[in-house]
Each structure stands twice: as C-alpha cells, then as structure tokens.
PDB file of C-alpha atoms in Angstrom:
ATOM      1  CA  UNK A 279       0.000  -0.008  -0.061  1.00 63.00           C
ATOM      2  CA  UNK A 280       2.851   2.567   0.652  1.00 64.00           C
ATOM      3  CA  UNK A 281       4.195   2.236  -2.726  1.00 69.00           C
ATOM      4  CA  UNK A 282       0.975   2.907  -4.056  1.00 76.00           C
ATOM      5  CA  UNK A 283       1.581   6.429  -3.082  1.00 74.00           C
ATOM      6  CA  UNK A 284       3.789   6.866  -5.878  1.00 77.00           C
ATOM      7  CA  UNK A 285       1.718   5.217  -8.525  1.00 82.00           C
ATOM      8  CA  UNK A 286      -1.554   6.923  -7.758  1.00 81.00           C
ATOM      9  CA  UNK A 287      -0.658  10.436  -6.496  1.00 82.00           C
ATOM     10  CA  UNK A 288       2.703  11.182  -8.198  1.00 85.00           C
ATOM     11  CA  UNK A 289       3.690   9.128 -11.208  1.00 81.00           C
ATOM     12  CA  UNK A 290       1.480  11.027 -13.782  1.00 85.00           C
ATOM     13  CA  UNK A 291       3.169  14.538 -12.951  1.00 84.00           C
ATOM     14  CA  UNK A 292       7.054  15.049 -14.145  1.00 86.00           C
ATOM     15  CA  UNK A 293       7.367  17.603 -11.828  1.00 86.00           C
ATOM     16  CA  UNK A 294       6.311  15.775  -8.781  1.00 88.00           C
ATOM     17  CA  UNK A 295       8.537  12.880  -9.963  1.00 90.00           C
ATOM     18  CA  UNK A 296      11.473  15.220 -10.230  1.00 90.00           C
ATOM     19  CA  UNK A 297      10.708  16.455  -6.503  1.00 90.00           C
ATOM     20  CA  UNK A 298      10.546  13.056  -5.137  1.00 91.00           C
ATOM     21  CA  UNK A 299      13.812  11.685  -6.326  1.00 92.00           C
ATOM     22  CA  UNK A 300      15.334  14.665  -5.227  1.00 92.00           C
ATOM     23  CA  UNK A 301      13.957  13.993  -1.919  1.00 92.00           C
ATOM     24  CA  UNK A 302      14.957  10.313  -1.920  1.00 92.00           C
ATOM     25  CA  UNK A 303      18.554  11.770  -2.963  1.00 93.00           C
ATOM     26  CA  UNK A 304      18.967  14.156   0.157  1.00 94.00           C
ATOM     27  CA  UNK A 305      17.616  11.121   2.468  1.00 93.00           C
ATOM     28  CA  UNK A 306      20.414   8.752   1.155  1.00 92.00           C
ATOM     29  CA  UNK A 307      23.161  11.419   1.507  1.00 93.00           C
ATOM     30  CA  UNK A 308      22.035  11.882   4.957  1.00 93.00           C
ATOM     31  CA  UNK A 309      21.956   8.050   5.803  1.00 90.00           C
ATOM     32  CA  UNK A 310      25.550   7.935   3.817  1.00 91.00           C
ATOM     33  CA  UNK A 311      27.065  10.681   6.330  1.00 92.00           C
ATOM     34  CA  UNK A 312      25.691   8.943   9.497  1.00 91.00           C
ATOM     35  CA  UNK A 313      27.023   5.586   8.577  1.00 88.00           C
ATOM     36  CA  UNK A 314      30.273   7.146   7.762  1.00 91.00           C
ATOM     37  CA  UNK A 315      30.469   8.629  11.327  1.00 89.00           C
ATOM     38  CA  UNK A 316      29.262   5.522  13.007  1.00 85.00           C
ATOM     39  CA  UNK A 317      31.575   3.305  10.922  1.00 86.00           C
ATOM     40  CA  UNK A 318      34.339   5.524  11.864  1.00 88.00           C
ATOM     41  CA  UNK A 319      33.170   5.647  15.762  1.00 84.00           C
ATOM     42  CA  UNK A 320      33.137   1.685  15.611  1.00 82.00           C
ATOM     43  CA  UNK A 321      36.534   1.328  14.256  1.00 83.00           C
ATOM     44  CA  UNK A 322      38.261   3.558  16.652  1.00 82.00           C
ATOM     45  CA  UNK A 323      36.611   1.852  19.565  1.00 79.00           C
ATOM     46  CA  UNK A 324      37.151  -1.548  21.161  1.00 78.00           C
ATOM     47  CA  UNK A 325      35.138  -4.161  19.401  1.00 76.00           C
ATOM     48  CA  UNK A 326      35.134  -6.602  22.554  1.00 78.00           C
ATOM     49  CA  UNK A 327      33.462  -3.908  24.687  1.00 76.00           C
ATOM     50  CA  UNK A 328      29.755  -5.248  23.978  1.00 78.00           C
ATOM     51  CA  UNK A 329      28.192  -2.188  26.420  1.00 82.00           C
ATOM     52  CA  UNK A 330      30.139   0.655  24.290  1.00 81.00           C
ATOM     53  CA  UNK A 331      29.295  -1.042  21.019  1.00 79.00           C
ATOM     54  CA  UNK A 332      25.428  -0.957  22.183  1.00 82.00           C
ATOM     55  CA  UNK A 333      25.871   2.812  22.995  1.00 84.00           C
ATOM     56  CA  UNK A 334      27.552   3.393  19.767  1.00 84.00           C
ATOM     57  CA  UNK A 335      24.553   1.755  17.920  1.00 84.00           C
ATOM     58  CA  UNK A 336      21.910   3.686  19.932  1.00 85.00           C
ATOM     59  CA  UNK A 337      24.296   7.068  19.409  1.00 87.00           C
ATOM     60  CA  UNK A 338      24.383   6.029  15.462  1.00 86.00           C
ATOM     61  CA  UNK A 339      20.514   5.798  15.284  1.00 88.00           C
ATOM     62  CA  UNK A 340      19.857   8.996  17.315  1.00 91.00           C
ATOM     63  CA  UNK A 341      22.378  10.951  15.097  1.00 91.00           C
ATOM     64  CA  UNK A 342      20.903   9.613  11.737  1.00 91.00           C
ATOM     65  CA  UNK A 343      17.423  10.468  12.979  1.00 93.00           C
ATOM     66  CA  UNK A 344      18.775  14.380  13.782  1.00 93.00           C
ATOM     67  CA  UNK A 345      20.662  14.258  10.128  1.00 94.00           C
ATOM     68  CA  UNK A 346      17.585  13.318   8.312  1.00 94.00           C
ATOM     69  CA  UNK A 347      15.572  15.749   9.749  1.00 95.00           C
ATOM     70  CA  UNK A 348      18.604  18.262   9.131  1.00 95.00           C
ATOM     71  CA  UNK A 349      18.460  17.304   5.466  1.00 95.00           C
ATOM     72  CA  UNK A 350      14.808  17.665   5.565  1.00 94.00           C
ATOM     73  CA  UNK A 351      15.029  21.282   6.518  1.00 95.00           C
ATOM     74  CA  UNK A 352      17.720  21.807   3.918  1.00 95.00           C
ATOM     75  CA  UNK A 353      15.456  20.190   1.036  1.00 93.00           C
ATOM     76  CA  UNK A 354      12.647  22.568   2.297  1.00 93.00           C
ATOM     77  CA  UNK A 355      14.908  25.860   1.850  1.00 92.00           C
ATOM     78  CA  UNK A 356      15.718  24.210  -1.680  1.00 92.00           C
ATOM     79  CA  UNK A 357      12.014  23.772  -2.707  1.00 89.00           C
ATOM     80  CA  UNK A 358      10.991  27.391  -1.464  1.00 88.00           C
ATOM     81  CA  UNK A 359      13.854  28.553  -3.653  1.00 87.00           C
ATOM     82  CA  UNK A 360      12.595  26.479  -6.440  1.00 84.00           C
ATOM     83  CA  UNK A 361       8.841  28.015  -6.210  1.00 82.00           C
ATOM     84  CA  UNK A 362      10.127  31.303  -6.424  1.00 78.00           C
ATOM     85  CA  UNK A 363      11.717  30.582  -9.698  1.00 76.00           C
ATOM     86  CA  UNK A 364       8.637  29.059 -10.774  1.00 71.00           C
ATOM     87  CA  UNK A 365       6.745  31.927 -10.063  1.00 71.00           C
ATOM     88  CA  UNK A 366       9.176  34.218 -11.818  1.00 67.00           C
ATOM     89  CA  UNK A 367       9.032  31.882 -15.099  1.00 61.00           C
ATOM     90  CA  UNK A 368       5.405  31.297 -15.100  1.00 62.00           C
ATOM     91  CA  UNK A 369       2.783  33.671 -17.065  1.00 62.00           C
ATOM     92  CA  UNK A 370       0.514  33.891 -14.757  1.00 65.00           C
ATOM     93  CA  UNK A 371       2.550  34.441 -11.796  1.00 62.00           C
ATOM     94  CA  UNK A 372       1.462  31.324  -9.907  1.00 72.00           C
ATOM     95  CA  UNK A 373       3.561  28.374  -9.203  1.00 72.00           C
ATOM     96  CA  UNK A 374       2.445  25.006 -11.095  1.00 75.00           C
ATOM     97  CA  UNK A 375       2.783  23.114  -7.327  1.00 80.00           C
ATOM     98  CA  UNK A 376       1.994  24.336  -3.971  1.00 82.00           C
ATOM     99  CA  UNK A 377       4.365  24.199  -0.853  1.00 85.00           C
ATOM    100  CA  UNK A 378       1.962  21.699   0.509  1.00 87.00           C
ATOM    101  CA  UNK A 379       2.192  19.614  -2.654  1.00 87.00           C
ATOM    102  CA  UNK A 380       5.677  19.678  -2.540  1.00 90.00           C
ATOM    103  CA  UNK A 381       5.709  18.400   1.339  1.00 91.00           C
ATOM    104  CA  UNK A 382       3.823  15.700   0.337  1.00 92.00           C
ATOM    105  CA  UNK A 383       5.750  14.588  -2.309  1.00 92.00           C
ATOM    106  CA  UNK A 384       9.269  15.347  -0.475  1.00 92.00           C
ATOM    107  CA  UNK A 385       8.003  12.994   2.529  1.00 92.00           C
ATOM    108  CA  UNK A 386       7.060  10.320  -0.043  1.00 91.00           C
ATOM    109  CA  UNK A 387      10.355  10.429  -1.407  1.00 91.00           C
ATOM    110  CA  UNK A 388      12.045  10.136   2.115  1.00 93.00           C
ATOM    111  CA  UNK A 389       9.719   7.369   3.004  1.00 91.00           C
ATOM    112  CA  UNK A 390      10.391   5.404  -0.086  1.00 90.00           C
ATOM    113  CA  UNK A 391      13.862   5.463  -0.124  1.00 90.00           C
ATOM    114  CA  UNK A 392      13.937   4.727   3.619  1.00 90.00           C
ATOM    115  CA  UNK A 393      11.388   1.965   2.651  1.00 87.00           C
ATOM    116  CA  UNK A 394      13.710   0.531  -0.110  1.00 86.00           C
ATOM    117  CA  UNK A 395      16.642   0.285   2.195  1.00 85.00           C
ATOM    118  CA  UNK A 396      14.566  -1.437   4.993  1.00 82.00           C
ATOM    119  CA  UNK A 397      13.690  -4.146   2.307  1.00 81.00           C
ATOM    120  CA  UNK A 398      17.323  -4.529   0.761  1.00 81.00           C
ATOM    121  CA  UNK A 399      18.379  -5.308   4.368  1.00 72.00           C
ATOM    122  CA  UNK A 400      15.394  -7.637   4.913  1.00 75.00           C
ATOM    123  CA  UNK A 401      16.176  -9.450   1.837  1.00 75.00           C
ATOM    124  CA  UNK A 402      19.848  -9.871   2.889  1.00 73.00           C
ATOM    125  CA  UNK A 403      18.740 -11.305   6.143  1.00 68.00           C
ATOM    126  CA  UNK A 404      16.512 -13.805   4.355  1.00 70.00           C
ATOM    127  CA  UNK A 405      19.290 -15.100   2.118  1.00 70.00           C
ATOM    128  CA  UNK A 406      20.806 -16.812   5.185  1.00 64.00           C
ATOM    129  CA  UNK A 407      22.433 -18.623   6.750  1.00 66.00           C
ATOM    130  CA  UNK A 408      20.175 -20.173   9.012  1.00 61.00           C
ATOM    131  CA  UNK A 409      16.384 -20.275   9.497  1.00 60.00           C
ATOM    132  CA  UNK A 410      14.368 -17.572  11.373  1.00 62.00           C
ATOM    133  CA  UNK A 411      13.097 -19.090  14.475  1.00 58.00           C
ATOM    134  CA  UNK A 412      14.880 -22.369  14.575  1.00 57.00           C
ATOM    135  CA  UNK A 413      16.606 -21.636  17.942  1.00 60.00           C
ATOM    136  CA  UNK A 414      12.903 -20.597  19.403  1.00 59.00           C
ATOM    137  CA  UNK A 415      13.045 -16.825  18.459  1.00 61.00           C
ATOM    138  CA  UNK A 416      10.002 -15.425  16.962  1.00 65.00           C
ATOM    139  CA  UNK A 417       9.141 -16.399  13.357  1.00 69.00           C
ATOM    140  CA  UNK A 418       7.161 -13.005  12.649  1.00 73.00           C
ATOM    141  CA  UNK A 419      10.827 -11.406  12.068  1.00 74.00           C
ATOM    142  CA  UNK A 420       9.886 -10.902   8.481  1.00 77.00           C
ATOM    143  CA  UNK A 421       6.265  -9.912   8.543  1.00 80.00           C
ATOM    144  CA  UNK A 422       6.568  -7.672  11.486  1.00 82.00           C
ATOM    145  CA  UNK A 423       9.714  -5.968   9.446  1.00 81.00           C
ATOM    146  CA  UNK A 424       7.365  -5.392   6.315  1.00 83.00           C
ATOM    147  CA  UNK A 425       4.708  -3.902   8.659  1.00 86.00           C
ATOM    148  CA  UNK A 426       7.298  -1.519  10.192  1.00 88.00           C
ATOM    149  CA  UNK A 427       8.775  -0.432   6.715  1.00 87.00           C
ATOM    150  CA  UNK A 428       5.433   0.335   5.525  1.00 89.00           C
ATOM    151  CA  UNK A 429       4.752   2.457   8.653  1.00 91.00           C
ATOM    152  CA  UNK A 430       7.899   4.469   8.151  1.00 91.00           C
ATOM    153  CA  UNK A 431       7.218   5.098   4.643  1.00 91.00           C
ATOM    154  CA  UNK A 432       3.704   6.575   5.827  1.00 92.00           C
ATOM    155  CA  UNK A 433       5.330   8.340   8.695  1.00 94.00           C
ATOM    156  CA  UNK A 434       7.839  10.017   6.652  1.00 94.00           C
ATOM    157  CA  UNK A 435       4.907  11.254   4.240  1.00 93.00           C
ATOM    158  CA  UNK A 436       3.022  12.777   7.223  1.00 94.00           C
ATOM    159  CA  UNK A 437       6.195  14.221   8.796  1.00 94.00           C
ATOM    160  CA  UNK A 438       7.046  15.754   5.347  1.00 94.00           C
ATOM    161  CA  UNK A 439       3.637  17.759   5.550  1.00 93.00           C
ATOM    162  CA  UNK A 440       4.215  18.642   9.267  1.00 95.00           C
ATOM    163  CA  UNK A 441       7.822  19.935   8.981  1.00 95.00           C
ATOM    164  CA  UNK A 442       7.113  21.872   5.936  1.00 94.00           C
ATOM    165  CA  UNK A 443       4.164  23.310   7.616  1.00 93.00           C
ATOM    166  CA  UNK A 444       6.025  24.278  10.762  1.00 93.00           C
ATOM    167  CA  UNK A 445       8.982  25.968   8.284  1.00 92.00           C
ATOM    168  CA  UNK A 446       6.640  27.655   6.477  1.00 90.00           C
ATOM    169  CA  UNK A 447       4.558  29.304   9.505  1.00 89.00           C
ATOM    170  CA  UNK A 448       7.478  29.383  11.561  1.00 89.00           C
ATOM    171  CA  UNK A 449       6.003  26.984  14.155  1.00 91.00           C
ATOM    172  CA  UNK A 450       9.141  25.570  15.633  1.00 92.00           C
ATOM    173  CA  UNK A 451       7.238  23.241  18.088  1.00 93.00           C
ATOM    174  CA  UNK A 452       5.815  21.677  14.831  1.00 93.00           C
ATOM    175  CA  UNK A 453       9.333  20.867  13.899  1.00 94.00           C
ATOM    176  CA  UNK A 454      10.339  19.570  17.206  1.00 95.00           C
ATOM    177  CA  UNK A 455       7.364  17.401  17.378  1.00 95.00           C
ATOM    178  CA  UNK A 456       8.268  15.797  14.263  1.00 95.00           C
ATOM    179  CA  UNK A 457      12.185  15.286  15.474  1.00 95.00           C
ATOM    180  CA  UNK A 458      10.533  13.665  18.793  1.00 95.00           C
ATOM    181  CA  UNK A 459       8.254  11.251  16.715  1.00 94.00           C
ATOM    182  CA  UNK A 460      11.352  10.352  14.853  1.00 94.00           C
ATOM    183  CA  UNK A 461      13.587   9.575  17.702  1.00 93.00           C
ATOM    184  CA  UNK A 462      10.770   7.834  19.503  1.00 93.00           C
ATOM    185  CA  UNK A 463       9.891   5.577  16.472  1.00 92.00           C
ATOM    186  CA  UNK A 464      13.690   4.752  15.931  1.00 89.00           C
ATOM    187  CA  UNK A 465      14.272   4.215  19.604  1.00 88.00           C
ATOM    188  CA  UNK A 466      11.306   1.903  19.918  1.00 87.00           C
ATOM    189  CA  UNK A 467      12.935  -0.549  17.466  1.00 83.00           C
ATOM    190  CA  UNK A 468      15.353  -1.441  20.381  1.00 80.00           C
ATOM    191  CA  UNK A 469      12.199  -3.063  21.692  1.00 77.00           C
ATOM    192  CA  UNK A 470      12.715  -5.987  19.391  1.00 72.00           C
ATOM    193  CA  UNK A 471      12.399  -8.769  19.432  1.00 70.00           C
ATOM    194  CA  UNK A 472       9.525  -7.810  21.475  1.00 74.00           C
ATOM    195  CA  UNK A 473       7.687  -6.581  18.360  1.00 73.00           C
ATOM    196  CA  UNK A 474       4.493  -5.636  19.970  1.00 76.00           C
ATOM    197  CA  UNK A 475       6.433  -3.248  22.080  1.00 78.00           C
ATOM    198  CA  UNK A 476       7.581  -1.562  18.654  1.00 82.00           C
ATOM    199  CA  UNK A 477       4.743  -2.022  16.155  1.00 87.00           C
ATOM    200  CA  UNK A 478       1.588  -1.078  18.195  1.00 88.00           C
ATOM    201  CA  UNK A 479       3.192   2.368  19.499  1.00 90.00           C
ATOM    202  CA  UNK A 480       4.256   3.145  16.075  1.00 91.00           C
ATOM    203  CA  UNK A 481       1.409   2.631  14.542  1.00 92.00           C
ATOM    204  CA  UNK A 482      -0.545   4.820  17.345  1.00 93.00           C
ATOM    205  CA  UNK A 483       2.160   7.779  16.183  1.00 93.00           C
ATOM    206  CA  UNK A 484       1.394   7.012  12.517  1.00 93.00           C
ATOM    207  CA  UNK A 485      -2.497   7.627  13.361  1.00 92.00           C
ATOM    208  CA  UNK A 486      -2.093  10.744  15.037  1.00 93.00           C
ATOM    209  CA  UNK A 487       0.475  12.201  12.592  1.00 93.00           C
ATOM    210  CA  UNK A 488      -1.775  11.049   9.726  1.00 92.00           C
ATOM    211  CA  UNK A 489      -4.865  12.954  11.239  1.00 90.00           C
ATOM    212  CA  UNK A 490      -2.643  15.856  12.231  1.00 90.00           C
ATOM    213  CA  UNK A 491      -1.134  16.252   8.656  1.00 91.00           C
ATOM    214  CA  UNK A 492      -4.690  16.038   7.452  1.00 88.00           C
ATOM    215  CA  UNK A 493      -6.124  18.944   9.368  1.00 87.00           C
ATOM    216  CA  UNK A 494      -3.233  21.130   8.443  1.00 86.00           C
ATOM    217  CA  UNK A 495      -3.362  20.159   4.750  1.00 82.00           C
ATOM    218  CA  UNK A 496      -6.841  21.698   4.962  1.00 78.00           C
ATOM    219  CA  UNK A 497      -8.855  18.535   5.700  1.00 73.00           C
ATOM    220  CA  UNK A 498     -12.192  18.352   7.738  1.00 71.00           C
ATOM    221  CA  UNK A 499     -14.177  15.678   9.277  1.00 70.00           C
ATOM    222  CA  UNK A 500     -17.012  16.232   7.189  1.00 74.00           C
ATOM    223  CA  UNK A 501     -14.678  15.967   4.072  1.00 71.00           C
ATOM    224  CA  UNK A 502     -13.284  12.802   5.530  1.00 66.00           C
ATOM    225  CA  UNK A 503     -17.095  11.463   5.793  1.00 70.00           C
ATOM    226  CA  UNK A 504     -18.187  12.094   2.463  1.00 70.00           C
ATOM    227  CA  UNK A 505     -14.934  10.288   1.196  1.00 60.00           C
ATOM    228  CA  UNK A 506     -15.419   7.414   3.443  1.00 61.00           C
ATOM    229  CA  UNK A 507     -19.269   7.280   2.058  1.00 66.00           C
ATOM    230  CA  UNK A 508     -17.742   8.052  -1.560  1.00 65.00           C
ATOM    231  CA  UNK A 509     -19.936  10.855  -1.947  1.00 62.00           C
ATOM    232  CA  UNK A 510     -18.712  13.575  -4.216  1.00 53.00           C
TER     233      UNK A 510
END
C-alpha cells in the first residue's frame, strides 16, 4: 500500500517525480553521512566492549535521525527557492505546484527511499545462513519487518507535511514534534524482538501524525466522512 502512493498520486506528474527523486537523494545522502560517522566511531573503539558497542549503535541511530531531519530542512529551503523561480518563470505569476504538494511529495520521497533500504536489509537477512526461529526466536521477523517498513514510509510522508508546515509558518514546536516522533519510533526498534512493543506504539503515532497532517492540509471531518461514504 505504501508504494501505491507513488503510482496513484505522483507517477503522472513529471514535476512531482523530480521532487520525489530529489527528496530520496537527500535522504540517501543523510544516511551515507551518518553511516560513515558510525563506521568511524566503531572502528576507533574497542570491538570487545559490548556495552560500548551498544551505546555506539544507539548513538548512530539517534544521530541518523537528527541528520535526516536536518536534510529535510535543507530540502525545504531548496524547494522554497524553487517555488520562487517557478513563479518568476510562469506567465500568470503562479507556481504550478504548491508548498503543501511539495511537502507531500518530498515526504513520500524520504519514505520510499527509507522503505527501499529496509527491504534490502530484510532480503539480505532472508538469504541466510540459518532459518528464522530455529533457536526458539520469533518466526514473525519478516512479517513484522514488512509492517514496520510500511509504517515508516507513511510516517515520513506525514512528517514531511508537518515539517514543511512548521517551517512555512515558523511554528518551531511542530518541527520539534516531528523530530521527537522520529526519535521515538527509531528508539522503539530497540524493543525488538518484543515486536508488540515497537509496532503498536509506532502505528498509534502514525495515526496521530496522519490526523494532524490531514487537518493541516485543510481537511475536515465532513470531507473525510464524504470520502468514506464515496460521496462527491
């Protein structure tokens, strides 16, 4: 369902495709930088110290989240300049795409690239060696990983809308809320293999972020009711 966002809402618009690819590139660069810093930290530390290695892993995850949000801000600034250029080049003085639409597409770009890397890691684990659950561990690893990948894609989409809205209206507490939610969801991954402890709170946060993004985008309860009832 998450990858259907691209097919049904973006694929037919060349400008949206460009914005999505650029957003995916920004997320990829943030991952590359955070991975490089974590790799250097691990190599410079004592590999026999398990407590230190776990601390470095937690540091790497938290630093990666902060770097992703920093690159999301840089991408917002870039798109803001792009809107000004599009307005200057247009004949009617209007941009062919609004900042709200850019926020949505940029969020999907971040989410799809995040989901693609999650799936790559999942498929790499599936190649072996060994069989999941053979030593009494949970056999739901692949299923829960798929659900977690989906929730991250949707969350990045909603976070993009909330983050851009906060930047546009200088509501820094909205940006702080996005960063806090991102840190929380990433931190919940350390609850695994207690998958209920990570999946349930993540989906609750996704529902809250979805409702918040819907309202900020101009949605209302009446419009939602009409949509669910398939009324024009």
